[in-house]
């Protein structure tokens, strides 16, 4: 006997719920792989990169502007000094007053930024000088501006800059004035300022990077709220939506989520309700089909099991209607679990009878074997429940079961307003008839059911021989359980214990 006949899972869980859970698990796994890096961390990296780029560009711009400003100030200072020197030396130079020129040169040299000063005649001969003039000025007269403006020459090492300007008297050149300015103090100030700007830029970059993650987390908070709301909706906890009240765009999304949650809750309610009135497999087909209420009828091979109470009429006379209903619900609740665990589908409850089909709506090669297993489970469960009820002083009942196999029509029957998914045909009618022949607590099968694949050695012909059933034109040979041919009673016992352990309040 196939151990897979009794499912090692919760029999009460519907196929729809199982499929939905598997889909959610697959989606969650795919999502976790796709978004391995948290959104807040990625945003923090983006913000940090943007801060670094902006601060580098801003630092480079400020340093370039500061360098230009310093050099411009140096030129202004040098031009101002050379201009004053040339103006002051024009009259003494024309008068040939060398003493006045020496005094003038010596006074200008007192400026700490001036390295040296020199006056030349038109032939380039020094007339007065103080300090030092950087070497390399082979032709200072040729270096000056012909229009009387100043010119500048920078030394090779860049430590000094020499300004040259013609000395004019009444717009006539009478000599040359040279002043060398020390650039090192200004360059040191510039370097200190550049270092300060670089340190400030680095500090701002570090500060921006440190603040990027908290900022990114704050920016991602609405998205996390949407994720939490989505997960809550998936769990059916729509109440969490009331905890998030916003007046921005995220609030509009949450409002849409709230409406969606209400629709999903209604859908879940419909699915739960539908699964209580239909078998899980049929409910799944109806919900997954675009036109589920019009599932077409198809001829299929399967088995039908009928199980009813022995002496139900007498029982109904002795008990109150609510007591009868409670008794039926208790037994049928576990019989439904037995059907589910044996790959069967509860087709309908007919008063004191339960009808279970196998191989419908999903094809099953071993439908007869599964029906036979379900029958053994039902009788074992009924026996155990009767033992417990008898110990509690409550009413006990016996059941009889009939099974037939063959071709039948499966599909929706009814009108546009109301339909029912069921099976019809002579196979169904014969199963119902043979159920009435079974002994209390017994199981009868037709020869068609007993000869299905997997049924070899499990049954034997009944001693009653061939019988003519009402509505049948030929004799039917009933088969009963062969105690010597069935070796997996321990498996049946284990299945019964699993079902009874899932004891829930009967619906």
Coordinates of C-alpha atoms in Angstrom, one line a residue:
X1 CA 0.0 0.0 0.0
X2 CA 1.3 3.5 -0.9
X3 CA 2.4 5.4 2.2
X4 CA 1.6 8.6 0.4
X5 CA -2.1 7.8 0.6
X6 CA -2.2 9.4 4.1
X7 CA -0.7 12.8 3.8
X8 CA 1.9 13.9 6.3
X9 CA 0.4 17.3 6.7
X10 CA -2.4 19.2 8.4
X11 CA -5.5 17.7 6.8
X12 CA -7.5 20.8 7.6
X13 CA -5.3 23.1 5.5
X14 CA -7.0 23.8 2.1
X15 CA -5.2 23.4 -1.2
X16 CA -5.8 27.1 -1.9
X17 CA -4.1 28.2 1.3
X18 CA -1.2 25.8 0.6
X19 CA -0.7 27.2 -2.9
X20 CA -0.9 30.8 -1.6
X21 CA 1.6 30.0 1.1
X22 CA 4.0 28.5 -1.4
X23 CA 3.6 31.4 -3.7
X24 CA 4.3 33.9 -0.9
X25 CA 7.4 31.9 0.2
X26 CA 8.7 31.9 -3.3
X27 CA 8.1 35.6 -3.7
X28 CA 9.7 36.4 -0.3
X29 CA 12.8 34.3 -1.3
X30 CA 13.1 36.0 -4.7
X31 CA 12.6 39.4 -3.1
X32 CA 15.3 38.8 -0.5
X33 CA 17.8 37.8 -3.2
X34 CA 16.9 40.7 -5.4
X35 CA 17.2 43.3 -2.7
X36 CA 20.2 41.9 -0.7
X37 CA 21.4 45.4 0.1
X38 CA 18.9 47.4 2.2
X39 CA 17.4 50.4 0.5
X40 CA 18.5 52.8 3.3
X41 CA 22.1 51.7 2.9
X42 CA 22.0 52.1 -0.9
X43 CA 20.5 55.6 -0.5
X44 CA 23.2 56.4 2.1
X45 CA 25.9 55.4 -0.5
X46 CA 24.3 57.6 -3.1
X47 CA 24.0 60.5 -0.8
X48 CA 27.6 60.1 0.4
X49 CA 28.8 59.9 -3.2
X50 CA 26.8 63.1 -4.0
X51 CA 28.3 64.9 -1.0
X52 CA 31.8 63.9 -1.9
X53 CA 31.4 65.0 -5.5
X54 CA 29.8 68.4 -4.5
X55 CA 32.4 69.1 -1.8
X56 CA 35.3 68.2 -4.1
X57 CA 34.1 70.4 -6.9
X58 CA 33.3 73.2 -4.4
X59 CA 36.7 72.9 -2.7
X60 CA 38.5 72.9 -6.0
X61 CA 36.6 76.0 -7.1
X62 CA 37.3 77.9 -3.8
X63 CA 41.0 77.0 -3.9
X64 CA 41.3 78.1 -7.5
X65 CA 39.5 81.4 -6.7
X66 CA 41.7 82.0 -3.6
X67 CA 44.9 81.4 -5.6
X68 CA 43.8 83.9 -8.3
X69 CA 42.9 86.4 -5.6
X70 CA 46.3 86.1 -3.8
X71 CA 48.2 86.5 -7.1
X72 CA 46.0 89.5 -8.0
X73 CA 46.7 91.1 -4.6
X74 CA 50.5 90.4 -5.1
X75 CA 50.4 92.2 -8.5
X76 CA 48.4 95.1 -7.1
X77 CA 51.0 95.5 -4.2
X78 CA 54.0 95.2 -6.6
X79 CA 52.5 97.7 -9.1
X80 CA 51.7 100.2 -6.3
X81 CA 55.2 100.0 -4.9
X82 CA 56.9 100.3 -8.3
X83 CA 54.7 103.1 -9.3
X84 CA 55.4 105.1 -6.2
X85 CA 59.1 104.4 -6.5
X86 CA 59.2 105.6 -10.1
X87 CA 57.3 108.8 -9.4
X88 CA 59.5 109.6 -6.4
X89 CA 62.7 109.0 -8.4
X90 CA 61.9 111.0 -11.5
X91 CA 63.0 114.5 -10.4
X92 CA 66.2 113.4 -8.5
X93 CA 67.1 111.2 -11.5
X94 CA 66.8 114.2 -14.0
X95 CA 68.8 116.4 -11.6
X96 CA 71.5 113.8 -11.2
X97 CA 71.0 113.9 -7.4
X98 CA 72.5 110.5 -6.5
X99 CA 72.3 111.1 -2.8
X100 CA 68.6 111.7 -2.9
X101 CA 68.2 108.5 -5.0
X102 CA 70.2 106.5 -2.4
X103 CA 68.1 107.8 0.4
X104 CA 64.9 107.0 -1.5
X105 CA 66.1 103.5 -2.2
X106 CA 67.2 102.9 1.4
X107 CA 63.8 104.0 2.7
X108 CA 61.8 101.8 0.4
X109 CA 63.9 98.8 1.4
X110 CA 62.5 99.0 5.0
X111 CA 59.3 97.2 3.7
X112 CA 59.6 93.5 4.8
X113 CA 58.1 92.3 1.5
X114 CA 60.7 94.1 -0.7
X115 CA 63.8 92.1 -1.4
X116 CA 65.6 94.8 -3.3
X117 CA 65.3 98.1 -5.3
X118 CA 67.4 99.5 -8.1
X119 CA 67.5 102.6 -10.4
X120 CA 69.1 102.4 -13.8
X121 CA 69.9 105.1 -16.4
X122 CA 68.8 104.8 -20.0
X123 CA 71.9 102.9 -20.8
X124 CA 71.2 100.3 -18.1
X125 CA 73.9 101.4 -15.6
X126 CA 72.9 101.2 -11.9
X127 CA 72.6 104.6 -10.3
X128 CA 71.3 103.5 -6.9
X129 CA 70.4 100.1 -5.4
X130 CA 69.5 98.5 -2.1
X131 CA 69.0 94.8 -1.2
X132 CA 69.3 92.3 -4.0
X133 CA 67.8 92.1 -7.4
X134 CA 67.3 88.5 -8.6
X135 CA 69.7 87.4 -11.2
X136 CA 68.4 86.6 -14.7
X137 CA 67.5 90.1 -15.8
X138 CA 70.0 90.4 -18.6
X139 CA 68.2 93.2 -20.4
X140 CA 65.9 95.0 -17.9
X141 CA 65.3 97.8 -20.3
X142 CA 63.9 95.5 -22.9
X143 CA 61.6 93.9 -20.3
X144 CA 59.8 97.1 -19.4
X145 CA 56.6 98.1 -21.1
X146 CA 57.1 100.6 -23.9
X147 CA 54.0 102.6 -23.0
X148 CA 55.3 103.4 -19.5
X149 CA 53.4 100.6 -17.8
X150 CA 55.0 98.1 -15.5
X151 CA 56.1 94.6 -16.4
X152 CA 56.8 91.6 -14.0
X153 CA 59.2 88.8 -14.2
X154 CA 59.1 85.7 -11.8
X155 CA 62.2 84.0 -10.8
X156 CA 62.8 80.4 -11.7
X157 CA 62.1 79.0 -8.2
X158 CA 59.0 81.2 -7.9
X159 CA 60.2 82.7 -4.6
X160 CA 60.3 86.3 -5.9
X161 CA 58.8 88.5 -8.6
X162 CA 60.5 91.6 -10.0
X163 CA 58.5 94.6 -11.3
X164 CA 60.1 96.9 -13.9
X165 CA 58.8 100.3 -14.8
X166 CA 60.3 103.2 -16.8
X167 CA 60.9 106.4 -14.9
X168 CA 59.2 109.2 -16.7
X169 CA 59.7 112.9 -16.4
X170 CA 57.2 115.0 -18.3
X171 CA 56.3 111.8 -20.3
X172 CA 59.9 111.2 -21.3
X173 CA 61.8 108.1 -20.1
X174 CA 64.8 109.1 -18.0
X175 CA 65.6 105.7 -16.5
X176 CA 64.3 102.4 -15.2
X177 CA 63.1 101.4 -11.7
X178 CA 63.2 97.8 -10.5
X179 CA 61.6 96.3 -7.4
X180 CA 61.8 92.7 -6.2
X181 CA 58.9 91.5 -4.1
X182 CA 59.3 88.4 -1.8
X183 CA 56.4 86.0 -2.7
X184 CA 57.1 83.5 0.1
X185 CA 55.1 85.2 2.9
X186 CA 52.1 85.5 0.6
X187 CA 52.6 81.9 -0.6
X188 CA 52.7 80.7 3.0
X189 CA 49.5 82.5 3.8
X190 CA 48.0 81.0 0.6
X191 CA 49.1 77.5 1.5
X192 CA 47.7 77.8 5.1
X193 CA 44.4 78.9 3.6
X194 CA 44.4 76.1 1.1
X195 CA 45.1 73.6 3.9
X196 CA 42.3 75.1 5.9
X197 CA 39.9 74.8 2.9
X198 CA 41.0 71.2 2.2
X199 CA 40.6 70.2 5.9
X200 CA 37.1 71.9 5.9
X201 CA 36.2 70.1 2.7
X202 CA 37.3 66.7 4.1
X203 CA 35.5 67.4 7.4
X204 CA 32.3 68.3 5.6
X205 CA 32.6 65.1 3.5
X206 CA 33.1 63.0 6.6
X207 CA 30.2 64.8 8.4
X208 CA 28.0 64.4 5.3
X209 CA 28.9 60.7 5.1
X210 CA 28.1 60.2 8.7
X211 CA 24.7 61.9 8.4
X212 CA 23.9 60.2 5.1
X213 CA 22.7 56.9 6.7
X214 CA 20.4 58.5 9.3
X215 CA 19.1 60.8 6.6
X216 CA 18.6 57.8 4.2
X217 CA 16.8 55.9 7.0
X218 CA 14.5 58.9 7.6
X219 CA 13.8 59.2 3.9
X220 CA 13.1 55.4 3.7
X221 CA 10.8 55.4 6.7
X222 CA 7.6 56.0 4.6
X223 CA 8.8 53.1 2.3
X224 CA 9.3 50.9 5.3
X225 CA 5.8 51.8 6.5
X226 CA 4.4 50.8 3.2
X227 CA 6.4 47.5 3.4
X228 CA 5.0 46.9 6.9
X229 CA 1.5 47.7 5.8
X230 CA 1.9 45.3 2.8
X231 CA 3.2 42.5 5.0
X232 CA 0.3 43.2 7.5
X233 CA -2.2 43.0 4.6
X234 CA -0.6 39.8 3.5
X235 CA -1.1 38.4 7.0
X236 CA -4.6 39.7 7.1
X237 CA -3.9 42.3 9.8
X238 CA -5.6 45.3 8.2
X239 CA -5.9 47.1 11.5
X240 CA -2.2 48.3 11.3
X241 CA -3.4 50.7 8.6
X242 CA -5.1 52.8 11.2
X243 CA -1.7 53.4 12.9
X244 CA -0.3 55.3 9.9
X245 CA -2.0 58.6 9.3
X246 CA -0.2 61.0 6.9
X247 CA -1.3 64.0 4.9
X248 CA 1.2 63.7 2.1
X249 CA 1.7 61.5 -1.0
X250 CA 2.5 58.5 1.2
X251 CA -0.8 59.1 3.0
X252 CA -2.5 58.8 -0.4
X253 CA -0.7 55.5 -1.0
X254 CA -1.7 54.3 2.4
X255 CA -5.3 55.2 1.7
X256 CA -5.1 53.1 -1.5
X257 CA -3.6 50.3 0.6
X258 CA -6.5 50.6 3.0
X259 CA -9.0 50.2 0.2
X260 CA -7.0 47.3 -1.2
X261 CA -6.8 45.7 2.2
X262 CA -10.6 45.9 2.6
X263 CA -11.0 44.2 -0.8
X264 CA -8.5 41.5 0.0
X265 CA -10.2 40.8 3.3
X266 CA -13.5 40.5 1.5
X267 CA -11.8 38.1 -1.0
X268 CA -10.3 36.1 1.9
X269 CA -13.7 35.9 3.5
X270 CA -15.2 34.7 0.2
X271 CA -12.5 32.1 -0.2
X272 CA -12.8 30.8 3.4
X273 CA -16.6 30.7 3.0
X274 CA -16.3 29.0 -0.4
X275 CA -13.9 26.4 0.9
X276 CA -16.4 25.5 3.6
X277 CA -19.2 25.0 1.1
X278 CA -17.0 23.4 -1.6
X279 CA -14.0 21.1 -1.4
X280 CA -10.7 22.9 -1.4
X281 CA -9.7 21.5 -4.9
X282 CA -13.0 22.5 -6.4
X283 CA -12.9 25.9 -4.7
X284 CA -9.4 26.5 -6.1
X285 CA -10.5 25.7 -9.6
X286 CA -13.5 28.0 -9.3
X287 CA -11.4 30.9 -8.0
X288 CA -8.6 30.4 -10.5
X289 CA -10.9 30.1 -13.5
X290 CA -11.8 33.3 -15.3
X291 CA -15.4 31.9 -15.7
X292 CA -15.3 29.5 -12.7
X293 CA -19.1 29.2 -12.3
X294 CA -19.2 27.6 -15.8
X295 CA -16.8 24.8 -15.3
X296 CA -17.7 22.5 -18.2
X297 CA -18.8 19.0 -17.6
X298 CA -16.2 16.3 -18.5
X299 CA -16.3 12.5 -18.5
X300 CA -13.7 11.1 -16.1
X301 CA -12.7 7.9 -14.5
X302 CA -13.0 7.9 -10.7
X303 CA -14.5 6.4 -7.6
X304 CA -17.5 7.4 -5.5
X305 CA -17.9 6.6 -1.8
X306 CA -21.2 6.8 0.1
X307 CA -21.3 6.7 3.9
X308 CA -24.5 6.9 5.9
X309 CA -25.7 6.3 9.4
X310 CA -27.4 3.0 10.3
X311 CA -30.9 3.6 11.8
X312 CA -30.8 7.4 11.3
X313 CA -34.7 7.6 11.3
X314 CA -35.0 6.0 14.7
X315 CA -32.1 8.2 15.9
X316 CA -33.8 11.4 14.7
X317 CA -37.0 10.4 16.6
X318 CA -35.1 9.9 19.9
X319 CA -32.9 13.1 19.8
X320 CA -33.6 16.8 19.5
X321 CA -32.8 18.4 16.1
X322 CA -29.8 20.3 17.6
X323 CA -28.5 17.1 19.2
X324 CA -28.7 15.4 15.8
X325 CA -26.9 18.3 14.1
X326 CA -24.2 18.3 16.7
X327 CA -23.7 14.5 16.4
X328 CA -23.5 14.7 12.6
X329 CA -21.1 17.6 12.6
X330 CA -18.7 15.8 15.0
X331 CA -18.5 12.6 12.9
X332 CA -18.6 14.4 9.5
X333 CA -15.9 16.8 10.5
X334 CA -13.4 14.0 10.9
X335 CA -14.7 12.1 7.9
X336 CA -13.9 15.2 5.8
X337 CA -10.4 15.2 7.2
X338 CA -10.1 11.5 6.3
X339 CA -11.2 12.3 2.7
X340 CA -8.7 15.1 2.4
X341 CA -5.8 13.0 3.7
X342 CA -6.7 10.3 1.2
X343 CA -6.8 12.5 -1.9
X344 CA -10.6 12.6 -1.9
X345 CA -13.1 15.4 -2.3
X346 CA -16.2 15.8 -0.3
X347 CA -18.9 16.2 -2.9
X348 CA -21.9 16.9 -0.6
X349 CA -23.7 16.1 2.6
X350 CA -27.1 14.5 2.1
X351 CA -28.8 14.4 5.4
X352 CA -27.1 11.6 7.3
X353 CA -25.0 10.7 4.3
X354 CA -21.6 12.0 3.1
X355 CA -20.6 11.6 -0.6
X356 CA -16.9 11.6 -1.4
X357 CA -15.4 11.4 -4.9
X358 CA -11.8 10.3 -5.9
X359 CA -10.1 11.2 -9.2
X360 CA -12.3 14.4 -9.4
X361 CA -11.6 17.1 -10.2
X362 CA -7.9 16.1 -10.5
X363 CA -7.1 12.8 -12.2
X364 CA -5.9 10.0 -10.0
X365 CA -4.7 6.7 -11.3
X366 CA -5.3 5.0 -7.9
X367 CA -8.7 6.5 -7.2
X368 CA -10.2 3.2 -6.1
X369 CA -7.3 2.5 -3.7
X370 CA -7.6 5.9 -2.2
X371 CA -11.4 5.4 -1.8
X372 CA -10.8 2.1 -0.1
X373 CA -8.2 3.7 2.3
X374 CA -10.6 6.5 3.1
X375 CA -13.3 3.9 3.9
X376 CA -11.0 2.1 6.4
X377 CA -10.1 5.4 7.9
X378 CA -13.7 6.5 8.3
X379 CA -14.7 3.2 10.0
X380 CA -11.6 3.4 12.3
X381 CA -12.4 7.0 13.3
X382 CA -16.1 6.2 13.9
X383 CA -15.1 3.3 16.1
X384 CA -12.8 5.5 18.2
X385 CA -15.3 8.3 18.5
X386 CA -18.0 5.8 19.5
X387 CA -15.6 4.4 22.2
X388 CA -15.1 8.0 23.6
X389 CA -18.8 8.9 23.4
X390 CA -19.8 5.6 25.1
X391 CA -17.4 6.3 27.9
X392 CA -19.0 9.7 28.3
X393 CA -22.5 8.3 28.3
X394 CA -23.4 9.8 24.9
X395 CA -25.2 8.3 21.9
X396 CA -23.1 6.2 19.5
X397 CA -23.9 5.4 15.8
X398 CA -22.7 3.0 13.2
X399 CA -21.9 3.7 9.6
X400 CA -22.0 1.7 6.4
X401 CA -20.0 2.5 3.3
X402 CA -20.4 1.6 -0.4
X403 CA -17.8 2.2 -3.1
X404 CA -18.1 2.0 -6.9
X405 CA -15.6 3.0 -9.7
X406 CA -16.2 3.9 -13.3
X407 CA -16.9 6.7 -15.7
X408 CA -18.9 9.7 -14.6
X409 CA -19.7 13.2 -15.6
X410 CA -18.1 15.9 -13.5
X411 CA -18.9 19.6 -13.7
X412 CA -21.3 22.4 -12.7
X413 CA -25.0 21.6 -12.7
X414 CA -27.7 24.1 -12.2
X415 CA -28.9 27.4 -13.5
X416 CA -27.4 30.9 -13.9
X417 CA -28.4 31.9 -10.4
X418 CA -27.2 28.8 -8.6
X419 CA -24.9 26.0 -9.6
X420 CA -23.3 23.0 -7.8
X421 CA -20.1 21.1 -8.8
X422 CA -20.9 17.4 -8.6
X423 CA -20.7 14.1 -10.4
X424 CA -23.5 12.2 -11.9
X425 CA -24.0 8.9 -13.8
X426 CA -24.8 5.3 -13.3
X427 CA -21.5 4.8 -11.4
X428 CA -22.7 7.3 -8.7
X429 CA -26.2 5.7 -8.5
X430 CA -24.7 2.2 -8.1
X431 CA -22.4 3.4 -5.3
X432 CA -25.4 4.7 -3.4
X433 CA -27.3 1.5 -3.9
X434 CA -24.5 -0.8 -2.7
X435 CA -24.0 1.4 0.4
X436 CA -27.5 0.3 1.5
X437 CA -26.4 -3.4 1.3
X438 CA -23.5 -3.0 3.7
X439 CA -23.6 -4.3 7.2
X440 CA -23.4 -1.8 10.1
X441 CA -19.7 -0.9 10.4
X442 CA -19.0 -2.6 7.1
X443 CA -17.6 -1.7 3.7
X444 CA -18.9 -3.0 0.3
X445 CA -17.3 -2.4 -3.1
X446 CA -18.5 -3.3 -6.5
X447 CA -16.6 -5.6 -8.8
X448 CA -15.5 -2.6 -10.8
X449 CA -14.0 -0.9 -7.8
X450 CA -12.4 -4.1 -6.6
X451 CA -10.7 -4.7 -9.9
X452 CA -9.0 -1.3 -10.2
X453 CA -5.2 -0.9 -10.1
X454 CA -3.7 -1.4 -6.7
X455 CA -6.7 -3.3 -5.3
X456 CA -5.4 -6.8 -5.9
X457 CA -5.7 -9.0 -2.8
X458 CA -7.4 -6.3 -0.7
X459 CA -11.0 -7.5 -1.1
X460 CA -12.9 -10.8 -1.7
X461 CA -16.4 -11.5 -3.1
X462 CA -19.2 -11.1 -0.5
X463 CA -21.0 -14.3 0.6
X464 CA -24.3 -12.7 -0.5
X465 CA -23.3 -13.4 -4.2
X466 CA -24.7 -11.5 -7.1
X467 CA -27.6 -9.2 -6.3
X468 CA -30.0 -7.2 -8.4
X469 CA -30.0 -3.6 -7.3
X470 CA -32.9 -1.2 -7.8
X471 CA -32.5 0.6 -11.1
X472 CA -29.8 -1.8 -12.4
X473 CA -30.4 -4.2 -15.2
X474 CA -27.7 -6.6 -14.3
X475 CA -26.5 -8.4 -11.2
X476 CA -23.8 -6.8 -9.1
X477 CA -21.3 -8.8 -7.2
X478 CA -20.4 -7.0 -4.0
X479 CA -16.9 -7.3 -2.5
X480 CA -15.9 -6.9 1.1
X481 CA -12.6 -6.2 2.9
X482 CA -10.3 -9.2 3.0
X483 CA -8.8 -9.1 6.5
X484 CA -6.0 -11.5 5.4
X485 CA -5.1 -9.4 2.3
X486 CA -4.7 -6.1 4.0
X487 CA -1.3 -5.7 5.8
X488 CA -1.1 -2.0 6.4
X489 CA -3.5 -1.6 9.3
X490 CA -0.8 0.1 11.3
X491 CA -0.8 2.8 8.6
X492 CA -4.5 3.2 8.9
X493 CA -4.2 3.5 12.7
X494 CA -1.5 6.1 12.4
X495 CA -3.7 8.1 9.9
X496 CA -6.6 7.9 12.3
X497 CA -4.4 9.2 15.2
X498 CA -3.2 12.1 13.1
X499 CA -6.7 13.1 12.2
X500 CA -8.0 12.9 15.7
X501 CA -5.0 14.9 17.1
X502 CA -6.1 17.7 14.9
X503 CA -9.3 17.8 16.9
X504 CA -11.1 21.1 16.4
X505 CA -14.6 22.2 17.3
X506 CA -16.9 20.7 14.8
X507 CA -18.4 23.3 12.4

